XYZ file of C-alpha atoms in Angstrom:
711
model
C 0.000 0.000 0.000
C 2.880 2.348 0.772
C 6.598 2.212 1.502
C 8.043 2.284 5.006
C 9.676 5.654 4.274
C 6.320 7.101 3.195
C 4.709 5.796 6.387
C 7.450 7.464 8.427
C 6.831 10.776 6.636
C 3.180 10.572 7.625
C 4.122 10.068 11.296
C 3.463 6.326 11.570
C 6.765 5.924 13.435
C 5.206 7.583 16.493
C 2.289 5.152 16.300
C 4.729 2.213 16.144
C 6.552 3.509 19.219
C 3.281 3.679 21.143
C 2.437 0.109 20.100
C 5.897 -1.104 21.126
C 5.412 0.324 24.612
C 2.136 -1.609 24.953
C 3.546 -4.981 23.829
C 4.437 -7.596 26.461
C 6.426 -10.196 24.515
C 8.952 -10.706 21.713
C 6.160 -12.507 19.852
C 4.203 -9.254 19.559
C 7.369 -7.350 18.647
C 7.935 -9.671 15.688
C 4.347 -9.223 14.578
C 4.664 -5.439 14.801
C 7.871 -5.461 12.751
C 6.067 -7.255 9.909
C 2.806 -5.266 10.187
C 1.778 -3.484 6.988
C -1.562 -1.861 6.023
C -3.789 -4.175 4.001
C -5.277 -3.337 0.614
C -8.228 -5.718 0.584
C -11.393 -4.043 1.978
C -12.644 -7.257 3.585
C -9.317 -7.884 5.327
C -9.401 -4.326 6.684
C -12.930 -4.780 8.030
C -11.954 -8.026 9.768
C -8.809 -6.529 11.317
C -10.735 -3.507 12.612
C -13.525 -5.719 13.960
C -10.980 -7.737 15.960
C -9.347 -4.648 17.485
C -12.700 -3.029 18.186
C -13.918 -6.171 19.985
C -10.814 -6.356 22.176
C -11.040 -2.607 22.827
C -14.502 -3.125 24.282
C -13.135 -5.947 26.449
C -10.399 -3.631 27.750
C -12.914 -0.862 28.461
C -15.117 -3.323 30.371
C -12.153 -4.259 32.535
C -12.508 -7.997 31.859
C -9.375 -9.967 32.910
C -7.351 -11.316 29.992
C -4.743 -14.072 30.709
C -1.709 -12.378 29.152
C 0.937 -13.195 31.773
C 2.977 -15.924 30.010
C 3.643 -14.789 26.441
C 6.982 -16.605 26.109
C 8.932 -17.150 22.902
C 10.022 -20.822 22.933
C 10.925 -21.122 19.260
C 14.567 -21.862 20.085
C 13.533 -24.718 22.366
C 11.397 -26.195 19.610
C 14.392 -26.088 17.274
C 16.473 -27.921 19.907
C 13.750 -30.518 20.428
C 13.211 -31.348 16.756
C 16.103 -33.890 16.270
C 15.312 -37.443 17.366
C 16.713 -38.242 20.799
C 17.170 -34.569 21.724
C 16.739 -33.516 25.319
C 15.474 -30.181 26.662
C 16.347 -28.976 30.135
C 13.718 -29.069 32.843
C 13.550 -25.237 32.829
C 13.011 -25.159 29.033
C 10.253 -27.753 29.291
C 8.551 -25.691 31.968
C 8.498 -22.658 29.633
C 6.884 -24.824 26.949
C 4.297 -25.829 29.544
C 3.575 -22.174 30.306
C 2.951 -21.480 26.613
C 0.556 -24.445 26.442
C -1.258 -23.174 29.513
C -1.544 -19.590 28.212
C -2.757 -20.837 24.832
C -5.453 -22.899 26.536
C -6.589 -20.002 28.757
C -6.654 -17.501 25.853
C -8.608 -19.992 23.756
C -11.169 -20.490 26.520
C -11.360 -16.754 27.359
C -11.980 -15.452 23.841
C -14.572 -18.087 23.058
C -16.816 -16.910 25.873
C -20.046 -15.099 25.154
C -19.590 -11.393 24.576
C -16.191 -11.645 22.875
C -17.717 -11.757 19.405
C -15.298 -11.968 16.498
C -12.310 -12.658 18.772
C -13.299 -16.337 18.781
C -12.148 -16.491 15.156
C -8.756 -15.075 16.120
C -8.071 -17.895 18.607
C -9.724 -20.674 16.613
C -6.347 -21.905 15.190
C -5.054 -22.568 18.740
C -4.578 -26.242 19.614
C -5.414 -27.027 23.228
C -2.484 -29.317 24.213
C -3.806 -30.322 27.608
C -2.118 -33.759 27.551
C 1.309 -32.288 26.763
C 0.816 -29.601 29.393
C -0.009 -32.244 32.038
C 2.882 -34.514 30.978
C 5.373 -31.689 31.448
C 3.743 -30.619 34.726
C 4.015 -34.171 36.109
C 7.703 -34.369 35.233
C 8.892 -30.816 35.954
C 8.014 -28.396 38.739
C 7.584 -24.578 38.242
C 11.152 -24.041 39.530
C 12.614 -25.991 36.618
C 13.489 -29.180 38.557
C 12.479 -32.775 37.743
C 9.857 -34.023 40.164
C 10.597 -37.149 42.211
C 7.202 -38.451 41.133
C 8.245 -38.379 37.483
C 8.992 -42.156 37.640
C 9.045 -45.019 40.149
C 12.736 -45.642 39.520
C 13.634 -42.024 40.262
C 11.601 -42.171 43.449
C 13.492 -45.351 44.558
C 16.909 -43.908 43.725
C 16.294 -40.638 45.546
C 14.931 -42.420 48.649
C 18.057 -44.658 48.812
C 20.273 -41.638 48.107
C 18.786 -39.667 50.981
C 19.337 -42.637 53.340
C 22.992 -43.163 52.400
C 23.745 -39.416 52.539
C 22.196 -39.233 56.004
C 24.229 -42.244 57.216
C 27.431 -40.799 55.776
C 26.740 -37.417 57.329
C 26.168 -38.932 60.787
C 29.399 -40.993 60.576
C 31.405 -37.942 59.538
C 29.904 -35.810 62.307
C 30.982 -38.423 64.851
C 34.554 -38.401 63.519
C 34.588 -34.578 63.334
C 33.426 -34.344 66.945
C 36.279 -36.593 68.045
C 38.771 -34.472 66.074
C 37.439 -31.341 67.772
C 37.877 -32.891 71.208
C 41.410 -34.022 70.264
C 42.193 -30.496 69.096
C 43.286 -31.209 65.539
C 40.070 -30.150 63.695
C 40.397 -26.818 61.853
C 36.583 -26.199 61.830
C 33.510 -27.620 63.500
C 31.438 -28.015 60.309
C 31.496 -30.683 57.591
C 32.138 -29.555 54.023
C 32.256 -30.936 50.483
C 35.236 -31.107 48.163
C 35.262 -32.677 44.663
C 31.762 -33.984 45.308
C 32.819 -35.873 48.448
C 31.897 -35.065 52.077
C 35.130 -34.313 54.041
C 36.443 -33.205 57.445
C 38.577 -30.027 57.770
C 41.811 -30.775 59.727
C 44.872 -28.709 60.663
C 47.676 -29.524 58.206
C 50.085 -30.666 60.937
C 47.483 -33.145 62.268
C 46.529 -34.783 58.994
C 48.292 -37.989 60.063
C 46.103 -38.252 63.132
C 43.288 -39.727 60.928
C 43.576 -42.228 58.085
C 41.937 -41.190 54.848
C 42.260 -39.328 51.525
C 43.066 -35.624 51.238
C 40.897 -34.075 48.495
C 41.913 -30.409 48.860
C 43.693 -27.853 51.051
C 43.096 -24.205 51.917
C 44.792 -21.339 50.113
C 47.201 -20.837 53.043
C 47.951 -24.546 53.289
C 47.077 -24.575 56.988
C 43.884 -26.650 56.445
C 43.421 -29.939 54.625
C 40.113 -31.551 53.687
C 40.208 -35.279 54.395
C 37.758 -38.062 53.642
C 38.170 -40.716 56.392
C 38.997 -44.194 55.111
C 36.152 -45.700 57.127
C 33.704 -43.530 55.116
C 35.133 -44.342 51.677
C 32.669 -47.124 50.829
C 29.726 -45.072 52.011
C 30.905 -42.119 49.875
C 31.335 -44.336 46.841
C 27.797 -45.626 47.268
C 26.452 -42.064 47.353
C 28.305 -41.193 44.137
C 26.922 -44.273 42.407
C 23.368 -43.369 43.446
C 23.879 -39.795 42.212
C 24.981 -41.098 38.797
C 21.916 -43.346 38.671
C 19.712 -40.369 39.529
C 21.212 -38.278 36.722
C 20.728 -41.048 34.159
C 17.081 -41.447 35.184
C 16.535 -37.671 34.996
C 17.975 -37.563 31.481
C 15.772 -40.478 30.449
C 12.702 -38.670 31.744
C 13.655 -35.377 30.028
C 14.249 -37.143 26.705
C 10.899 -38.859 27.016
C 9.033 -35.603 27.708
C 11.011 -33.834 24.969
C 9.663 -36.504 22.635
C 6.141 -35.480 23.598
C 7.039 -31.879 22.712
C 8.507 -33.035 19.387
C 5.208 -34.656 18.464
C 3.373 -31.322 18.917
C 5.960 -28.884 17.539
C 3.773 -27.742 14.633
C 0.811 -27.122 16.923
C 2.979 -25.204 19.413
C 4.402 -23.019 16.633
C 0.858 -22.261 15.444
C -0.105 -21.339 19.015
C 2.911 -19.053 19.268
C 1.838 -17.296 16.068
C -1.652 -16.715 17.476
C -0.230 -15.511 20.809
C 1.901 -12.963 18.926
C -1.231 -11.815 17.096
C -3.094 -11.487 20.400
C -0.221 -9.493 21.915
C -0.211 -7.029 19.003
C -4.002 -6.925 18.958
C -4.020 -6.094 22.654
C -1.474 -3.303 22.048
C -3.698 -1.891 19.271
C -6.700 -1.961 21.603
C -4.763 -0.120 24.321
C -3.598 2.488 21.784
C -7.136 2.919 20.507
C -8.390 3.484 24.056
C -5.611 6.039 24.540
C -6.624 7.891 21.343
C -10.396 7.475 21.903
C -10.407 5.692 18.543
C -13.497 4.402 16.744
C -14.174 2.354 13.638
C -15.712 4.782 11.094
C -17.929 3.894 8.167
C -15.936 1.922 5.617
C -16.310 2.095 1.854
C -14.838 -0.080 -0.852
C -14.513 2.987 -3.093
C -11.528 5.360 -2.958
C -13.028 8.211 -0.952
C -12.403 10.261 2.194
C -14.979 12.033 4.341
C -13.227 12.944 7.586
C -15.313 14.503 10.326
C -13.714 15.855 13.494
C -10.541 13.875 12.866
C -7.494 14.367 15.083
C -3.928 13.707 14.070
C -2.803 10.613 16.070
C 0.800 11.802 16.249
C -0.265 15.072 17.857
C -2.695 13.221 20.146
C 0.119 11.017 21.450
C 2.380 13.993 22.124
C -0.070 16.653 23.270
C -3.325 16.937 25.155
C -6.141 15.764 22.918
C -8.330 18.715 23.950
C -5.799 21.177 22.535
C -5.956 19.691 19.027
C -8.240 21.322 16.447
C -10.232 18.571 14.689
C -10.141 18.269 10.904
C -13.210 18.002 8.683
C -12.343 17.290 5.063
C -13.946 15.516 2.113
C -12.554 14.267 -1.177
C -13.785 11.641 -3.608
C -16.558 11.187 -6.117
C -16.527 14.197 -8.440
C -13.853 15.921 -6.332
C -10.549 14.286 -7.282
C -8.023 16.948 -6.247
C -7.814 19.179 -3.178
C -5.436 22.162 -3.129
C -4.742 23.364 0.425
C -3.363 26.867 0.868
C -2.789 29.143 3.825
C -0.079 30.821 5.903
C 3.180 29.217 6.950
C 2.908 27.044 10.061
C -0.858 27.148 9.638
C -1.368 23.397 9.595
C -1.543 22.635 5.850
C 0.976 19.800 6.019
C -0.547 18.415 9.222
C -3.986 18.314 7.591
C -2.576 16.450 4.600
C -0.597 14.040 6.796
C -3.660 13.389 8.937
C -5.540 12.053 5.904
C -2.766 9.631 5.010
C -1.978 8.552 8.575
C -5.607 7.781 9.432
C -5.867 5.621 6.313
C -2.665 3.762 7.187
C -3.847 3.100 10.727
C -7.173 1.756 9.471
C -5.284 -0.490 7.059
C -3.347 -1.837 10.050
C -6.551 -2.540 11.965
C -6.281 0.365 14.424
C -9.434 2.409 15.247
C -8.853 6.119 14.737
C -9.803 9.389 16.510
C -12.643 10.613 14.243
C -16.398 11.018 14.382
C -18.109 7.627 13.836
C -19.990 9.004 10.823
C -16.743 9.622 8.950
C -16.300 7.572 5.776
C -12.985 6.041 4.746
C -12.541 4.297 1.426
C -9.941 1.757 0.425
C -6.841 2.633 -1.611
C -4.487 0.344 -3.465
C -1.560 2.724 -3.122
C -0.631 5.792 -1.107
C 2.295 7.825 -2.410
C 3.769 10.628 -0.325
C 6.057 13.442 -1.438
C 7.054 15.596 1.516
C 10.320 17.468 1.132
C 12.810 18.284 3.855
C 13.783 21.812 4.843
C 15.622 23.439 1.973
C 18.828 25.454 1.913
C 20.701 27.362 -0.761
C 23.160 24.489 -1.175
C 20.403 21.880 -1.458
C 17.959 23.637 -3.783
C 19.073 21.886 -6.940
C 19.296 18.429 -5.406
C 16.047 18.946 -3.526
C 14.195 19.934 -6.682
C 15.673 16.998 -8.559
C 14.489 14.680 -5.802
C 11.011 16.227 -5.907
C 10.852 15.775 -9.680
C 11.859 12.140 -9.249
C 9.120 11.672 -6.674
C 6.511 13.348 -8.882
C 7.554 11.136 -11.787
C 6.915 8.043 -9.665
C 3.513 9.463 -8.775
C 2.699 10.080 -12.427
C 3.610 6.479 -13.207
C 1.422 5.170 -10.365
C -1.498 7.601 -10.719
C -4.699 5.663 -11.330
C -8.111 4.966 -9.830
C -7.650 3.774 -6.256
C -4.422 5.710 -5.672
C -3.996 8.500 -3.102
C -1.301 11.072 -3.836
C -0.078 13.433 -1.115
C 2.289 16.246 -2.126
C 3.568 18.936 0.217
C 4.458 22.356 -1.230
C 4.124 21.268 -4.847
C 6.075 23.335 -7.365
C 8.694 24.655 -4.938
C 12.464 24.548 -5.241
C 12.694 26.294 -8.606
C 11.547 29.440 -10.434
C 8.071 30.289 -9.037
C 6.443 30.777 -12.431
C 7.892 27.578 -13.880
C 7.196 25.701 -10.657
C 3.549 26.807 -10.653
C 3.108 25.854 -14.306
C 4.697 22.457 -13.710
C 2.557 21.951 -10.611
C -0.645 22.760 -12.510
C 0.293 20.349 -15.292
C 1.001 17.633 -12.746
C -2.340 18.241 -11.001
C -4.172 18.100 -14.323
C -2.508 14.749 -15.030
C -3.331 13.409 -11.564
C -6.961 14.507 -11.863
C -7.380 13.003 -15.321
C -5.878 9.706 -14.121
C -8.681 9.207 -11.597
C -6.384 9.291 -8.569
C -7.289 11.290 -5.481
C -4.770 14.033 -4.790
C -4.180 16.340 -1.827
C -1.486 18.990 -2.203
C -0.353 22.013 -0.238
C 0.987 25.123 -1.944
C 1.535 28.868 -1.787
C 1.174 29.388 -5.554
C -1.691 31.789 -6.266
C -2.209 30.433 -9.777
C -3.028 27.007 -8.327
C -5.804 28.596 -6.272
C -7.321 29.944 -9.481
C -6.796 26.606 -11.211
C -8.545 24.760 -8.384
C -11.451 27.192 -8.529
C -11.960 27.005 -12.281
C -11.202 23.324 -12.976
C -13.700 20.505 -12.779
C -12.864 17.868 -10.184
C -10.545 20.215 -8.274
C -11.395 22.283 -5.187
C -9.651 24.715 -2.905
C -9.120 24.291 0.813
C -7.432 26.565 3.324
C -6.237 26.882 6.881
C -7.742 29.762 8.839
C -5.640 32.603 10.218
C -6.585 35.093 12.939
C -5.792 38.410 11.335
C -6.006 40.247 14.660
C -3.438 38.131 16.501
C -1.534 37.046 13.373
C -1.749 33.474 14.646
C -3.039 30.377 12.828
C -6.274 28.845 14.146
C -5.618 25.441 12.484
C -9.247 25.309 11.301
C -9.608 23.797 7.825
C -12.033 25.370 5.342
C -12.989 23.373 2.270
C -13.938 25.273 -0.878
C -12.129 28.481 0.098
C -8.569 29.306 -1.002
C -6.256 30.590 1.699
C -3.875 33.491 1.817
C -0.294 33.634 2.984
C -1.163 36.960 4.682
C 2.307 38.234 3.861
C 1.148 41.841 3.382
C -1.112 41.770 6.433
C 1.607 40.364 8.680
C 4.145 42.872 7.373
C 1.683 45.715 7.908
C 0.910 44.614 11.472
C 4.648 44.518 12.171
C 4.962 48.167 11.053
C 6.856 47.260 7.913
C 7.628 50.138 5.557
C 4.331 51.360 4.062
C 6.173 52.572 0.977
C 7.690 49.143 0.363
C 4.334 47.447 0.988
C 2.612 49.772 -1.468
C 5.221 48.944 -4.083
C 4.792 45.210 -3.322
C 1.065 45.458 -3.919
C 1.751 47.280 -7.155
C 4.151 44.558 -8.276
C 1.647 41.903 -7.297
C -0.828 43.489 -9.607
C -4.411 44.627 -9.437
C -5.881 41.174 -9.956
C -3.738 39.633 -7.229
C -4.693 42.309 -4.722
C -8.388 41.993 -5.661
C -8.181 38.230 -5.200
C -6.673 38.633 -1.740
C -9.297 41.257 -0.887
C -12.089 39.047 -2.163
C -10.899 36.103 -0.095
C -10.759 38.303 2.985
C -14.302 39.522 2.290
C -15.515 35.966 1.810
C -13.924 34.876 5.073
C -15.669 37.757 6.841
C -19.024 36.792 5.325
C -18.403 33.183 6.291
C -17.763 34.209 9.883
C -20.986 36.238 9.960
C -22.953 33.319 8.569
C -21.505 30.920 11.139
C -22.278 33.381 13.901
C -25.842 33.649 12.630
C -26.200 29.866 12.501
C -24.944 29.590 16.050
C -27.747 31.851 17.352
C -30.749 29.917 18.766
C -33.692 29.592 16.373
C -36.009 31.825 18.452
C -33.461 34.654 18.318
C -33.030 34.225 14.560
C -36.800 34.471 14.069
C -36.921 37.676 16.098
C -34.089 39.160 14.064
C -35.840 38.259 10.806
C -39.129 39.758 12.013
C -37.365 43.026 12.863
C -35.530 43.071 9.553
C -38.526 42.291 7.307
C -40.061 45.798 7.139
C -36.741 47.323 6.121
C -36.167 44.873 3.312
C -39.387 45.745 1.501
C -39.522 42.138 0.316
C -42.723 40.106 0.631
C -42.662 36.950 2.744
C -44.647 33.917 1.624
C -45.359 31.012 4.000
C -46.312 27.660 2.601
C -48.275 25.061 4.579
C -45.965 22.938 6.657
C -43.004 25.315 6.201
C -41.663 27.182 9.214
C -39.103 29.361 7.417
C -40.020 32.347 5.210
C -39.482 32.002 1.495
C -38.329 35.256 -0.181
C -39.531 36.256 -3.626
C -36.985 35.310 -6.269
C -36.634 38.360 -8.516
C -33.121 37.496 -9.612
C -32.051 36.094 -12.965
C -28.947 34.366 -14.300
C -26.394 36.921 -15.481
C -27.714 39.679 -13.213
C -25.166 41.879 -11.426
C -25.602 42.036 -7.626
C -23.750 42.851 -4.406
C -23.753 40.876 -1.151
C -25.053 42.467 2.070
C -23.717 46.005 2.315
C -20.625 45.209 0.251
C -19.377 46.996 -2.849
C -17.835 44.063 -4.723
C -19.982 43.362 -7.836
C -20.963 39.722 -8.316
C -22.747 37.924 -11.125
C -25.550 35.396 -10.622
C -24.671 32.035 -12.189
C -27.725 30.053 -11.040
C -30.773 30.600 -8.808
C -32.281 28.038 -6.423
C -35.314 28.226 -4.130
C -33.517 30.047 -1.324
C -29.988 30.512 -2.612
C -28.103 31.873 -5.570
C -24.709 30.812 -6.886
C -22.743 33.977 -7.618
C -19.276 34.651 -8.987
C -16.928 37.511 -8.328
C -13.756 37.375 -10.331
C -12.445 33.843 -9.815
C -14.526 33.105 -6.725
C -17.899 31.366 -6.547
C -20.204 31.571 -3.535
C -23.571 30.102 -2.590
C -25.448 32.962 -0.916
C -28.947 33.256 0.560
C -31.291 35.358 -1.610
C -32.081 37.746 1.241
C -28.408 38.741 1.408
C -28.065 40.024 -2.152
C -29.348 43.174 -3.852
C -29.273 44.027 -7.579
C -27.148 46.543 -9.468
C -29.239 48.367 -12.069
C -26.894 47.697 -15.009
C -23.271 46.648 -15.548
C -20.739 49.236 -16.553
C -18.743 48.509 -19.700
C -15.450 50.019 -20.808
C -14.995 50.882 -24.491
C -11.830 52.640 -25.500
C -11.794 54.723 -22.322
C -15.519 55.641 -22.533
C -18.006 54.300 -19.987
C -21.309 53.241 -21.506
C -24.312 51.161 -20.393
C -25.375 47.952 -22.060
C -27.509 44.897 -21.489
C -26.468 41.257 -21.709
C -27.792 39.570 -24.882
C -25.969 36.180 -25.190
C -22.967 34.546 -23.562
C -20.875 31.401 -23.334
C -18.497 30.153 -20.637
C -15.200 28.793 -21.992
C -13.317 28.539 -18.659
C -11.473 25.245 -18.348
C -11.251 24.737 -22.143
C -8.016 24.669 -24.084
C -7.311 27.661 -26.371
C -8.285 25.944 -29.632
C -11.473 24.510 -28.098
C -12.406 27.918 -26.673
C -11.813 29.709 -29.998
C -14.059 27.212 -31.775
C -16.852 27.977 -29.303
C -16.311 31.744 -29.675
C -16.499 31.474 -33.476
C -19.730 29.509 -33.179
C -21.193 32.136 -30.801
C -20.325 35.007 -33.167
C -21.880 33.176 -36.116
C -25.058 32.473 -34.160
C -25.205 36.072 -32.983
C -24.974 37.312 -36.564
C -27.692 34.896 -37.672
C -29.972 35.990 -34.816
C -29.171 39.668 -35.449
C -27.917 40.103 -31.862
C -26.260 43.435 -31.095
C -23.539 41.866 -28.914
C -22.308 38.666 -27.254
C -20.307 37.984 -24.091
C -17.548 35.452 -23.503
C -16.730 34.323 -19.948
C -13.062 33.337 -20.054
C -11.917 34.012 -16.476
C -8.759 35.795 -15.423
C -6.175 33.083 -14.815
C -2.813 33.764 -16.433
C -4.450 35.876 -19.161
C -3.420 33.538 -22.001
C -6.989 32.504 -22.856
C -8.233 36.112 -22.747
C -5.413 37.301 -25.055
C -6.124 34.550 -27.573
C -9.850 35.415 -27.632
C -9.118 39.126 -28.056
C -6.764 38.404 -30.970
C -9.451 36.266 -32.622
C -12.165 38.916 -32.169
C -9.925 41.716 -33.462
C -9.268 39.687 -36.608
C -12.979 38.924 -37.148
C -14.536 41.316 -39.696
C -18.019 41.119 -38.163
C -16.811 42.305 -34.722
C -17.100 46.063 -34.460
C -15.988 46.698 -30.880
C -14.403 44.750 -28.013
C -15.265 45.765 -24.457
C -14.001 44.443 -21.074
C -16.510 44.419 -18.237
C -15.252 46.696 -15.518
C -17.124 44.769 -12.822
C -15.818 41.433 -14.022
C -12.432 41.377 -15.804
C -13.018 37.703 -16.599
C -15.723 38.600 -19.202
C -15.273 40.130 -22.673
C -18.144 41.707 -24.656
C -18.065 41.867 -28.452
C -20.440 44.145 -30.487
C -21.187 42.445 -33.786
C -23.827 44.724 -35.366
């Protein structure tokens, strides 16, 4: 689905660290190391269902037998050859694994554990092997005396002979103490034999065999001759005991050998349970949920929080993200100020998808919808420097080329600061071409940028939308709120102005930026202000809104019709497509594109807005500019060629002019937009060369429209 490096760029490394902290065994660690997001929608649903079920178990506080998750693979390797023998301690660890497997199997198959029963269904309950090991080996890793009748007989005889030998030696040691030639008053053992410590000069006082001496040579350790036979008998019994122990261990190891495959399968399931438990704990920590899942490549995130930020900061301090892409919307262009959260918003989309693919519930509203993607490609550059610009741009081009090769339906492409690292104009043009290719391929694309031309492209192009990160213009601080459908501003001029930057330099900067650029920034600021007013109005209780409407009705002079069953007033619709209007008390002329029952879709320059009818008022007639003279005119016919290539647009313009001549129309209008100005220039050149066109006029209120008088 995506490379490990791409996952790291999205912040999945922090998620892995949190999972590692929650694991309790090397089995889970191995599972985590091999964990990758799945592509198959059904596999994703199953994985999420398992984690969600265990998360509910954790939240209920039900006890889960997770104490003995031991990795005994190396012991199974040792036990595989015929005749091999495991130590008593190793066998006891195998027993613990068998016991844990049995308890987990029984626990997860209880009522109320739902789909978890399928997770543990491959476990083999090896009760007979568990009991065989338990009968032979105790929890301390020693062979039990009850393991066999022969071992019981040998150990009983061994205890008797050791006791007899000890009593004989104590008698001899007591005599040596009374005689004054004993170095100590306690028996000891040397070379596996029980001996008496004597002073070196008195070693001839007692017949026997010297087995050792002290470091100073003043003490010798002697086994009395009268105890030699008894000591030999003890050594023989000890050898017999060891042979019987080895026989028992080989026999029990054989039982393990017979069930090696089943034990390995159990270990695999235990590793899965360990990782699943870690996912459940992480989900509880993030307040994660399983959202609505779709098999189609789509994203509808509601109140989503970035998991990386949630793990590092207080969840309450994180601004949730609401974002939608998919269906007709194939490309989202996110703009806004530096450090405003553009990259975090983009990363959040990718990271949430990766976590879902790994079976981890995510911190979003349950009504969010997450589709399934075959591939996720990420292009996020590092911080650039003068020395690295060339190499950085080359690396970005290489990454974009890989994306172009992979772009297709079911692919998600995430690009941070597209078009940077080179000449701004060339970078913007290249970025737009890349976005056009991505959109046409059917892939879903989310990019961040500062290029103003990409904002215009996103506004005018089908399948592409703008998005922005809010900025508090009073405090000059980002709010980290995402707005879909509205392009953002870098607020460079506003920030400079607030910081008392040279007004003369700022004025010159605005002049260099150009009239259209300044108007676009002004329009976006106006739209943001209107948006804020609308949200404030929506936040007012319904009773207060009704009162406000009642007070405002007499001033509006507009009739109010009430239909049966309708609580809200329905204003008269006296507006028509193509009519020039202004919004509220504003002065920015807008043009009506379409009219609905309560709303109108209006355009101002390169911006489109859906505005309530009671917020707009008409302008009597548009002003037209003709060779420096202002004159009044009325719209007769128009076409919209925005989004078309130059040759396609010129063909439509030629057709319009011909139809206008046939219908004896006085003039026609062509909506070409502002953009880079290339389409407008080509249309003007065509109209100037046309013999039937008498005059060419540019609408003062809308520079994106050209009027041609043909009669």
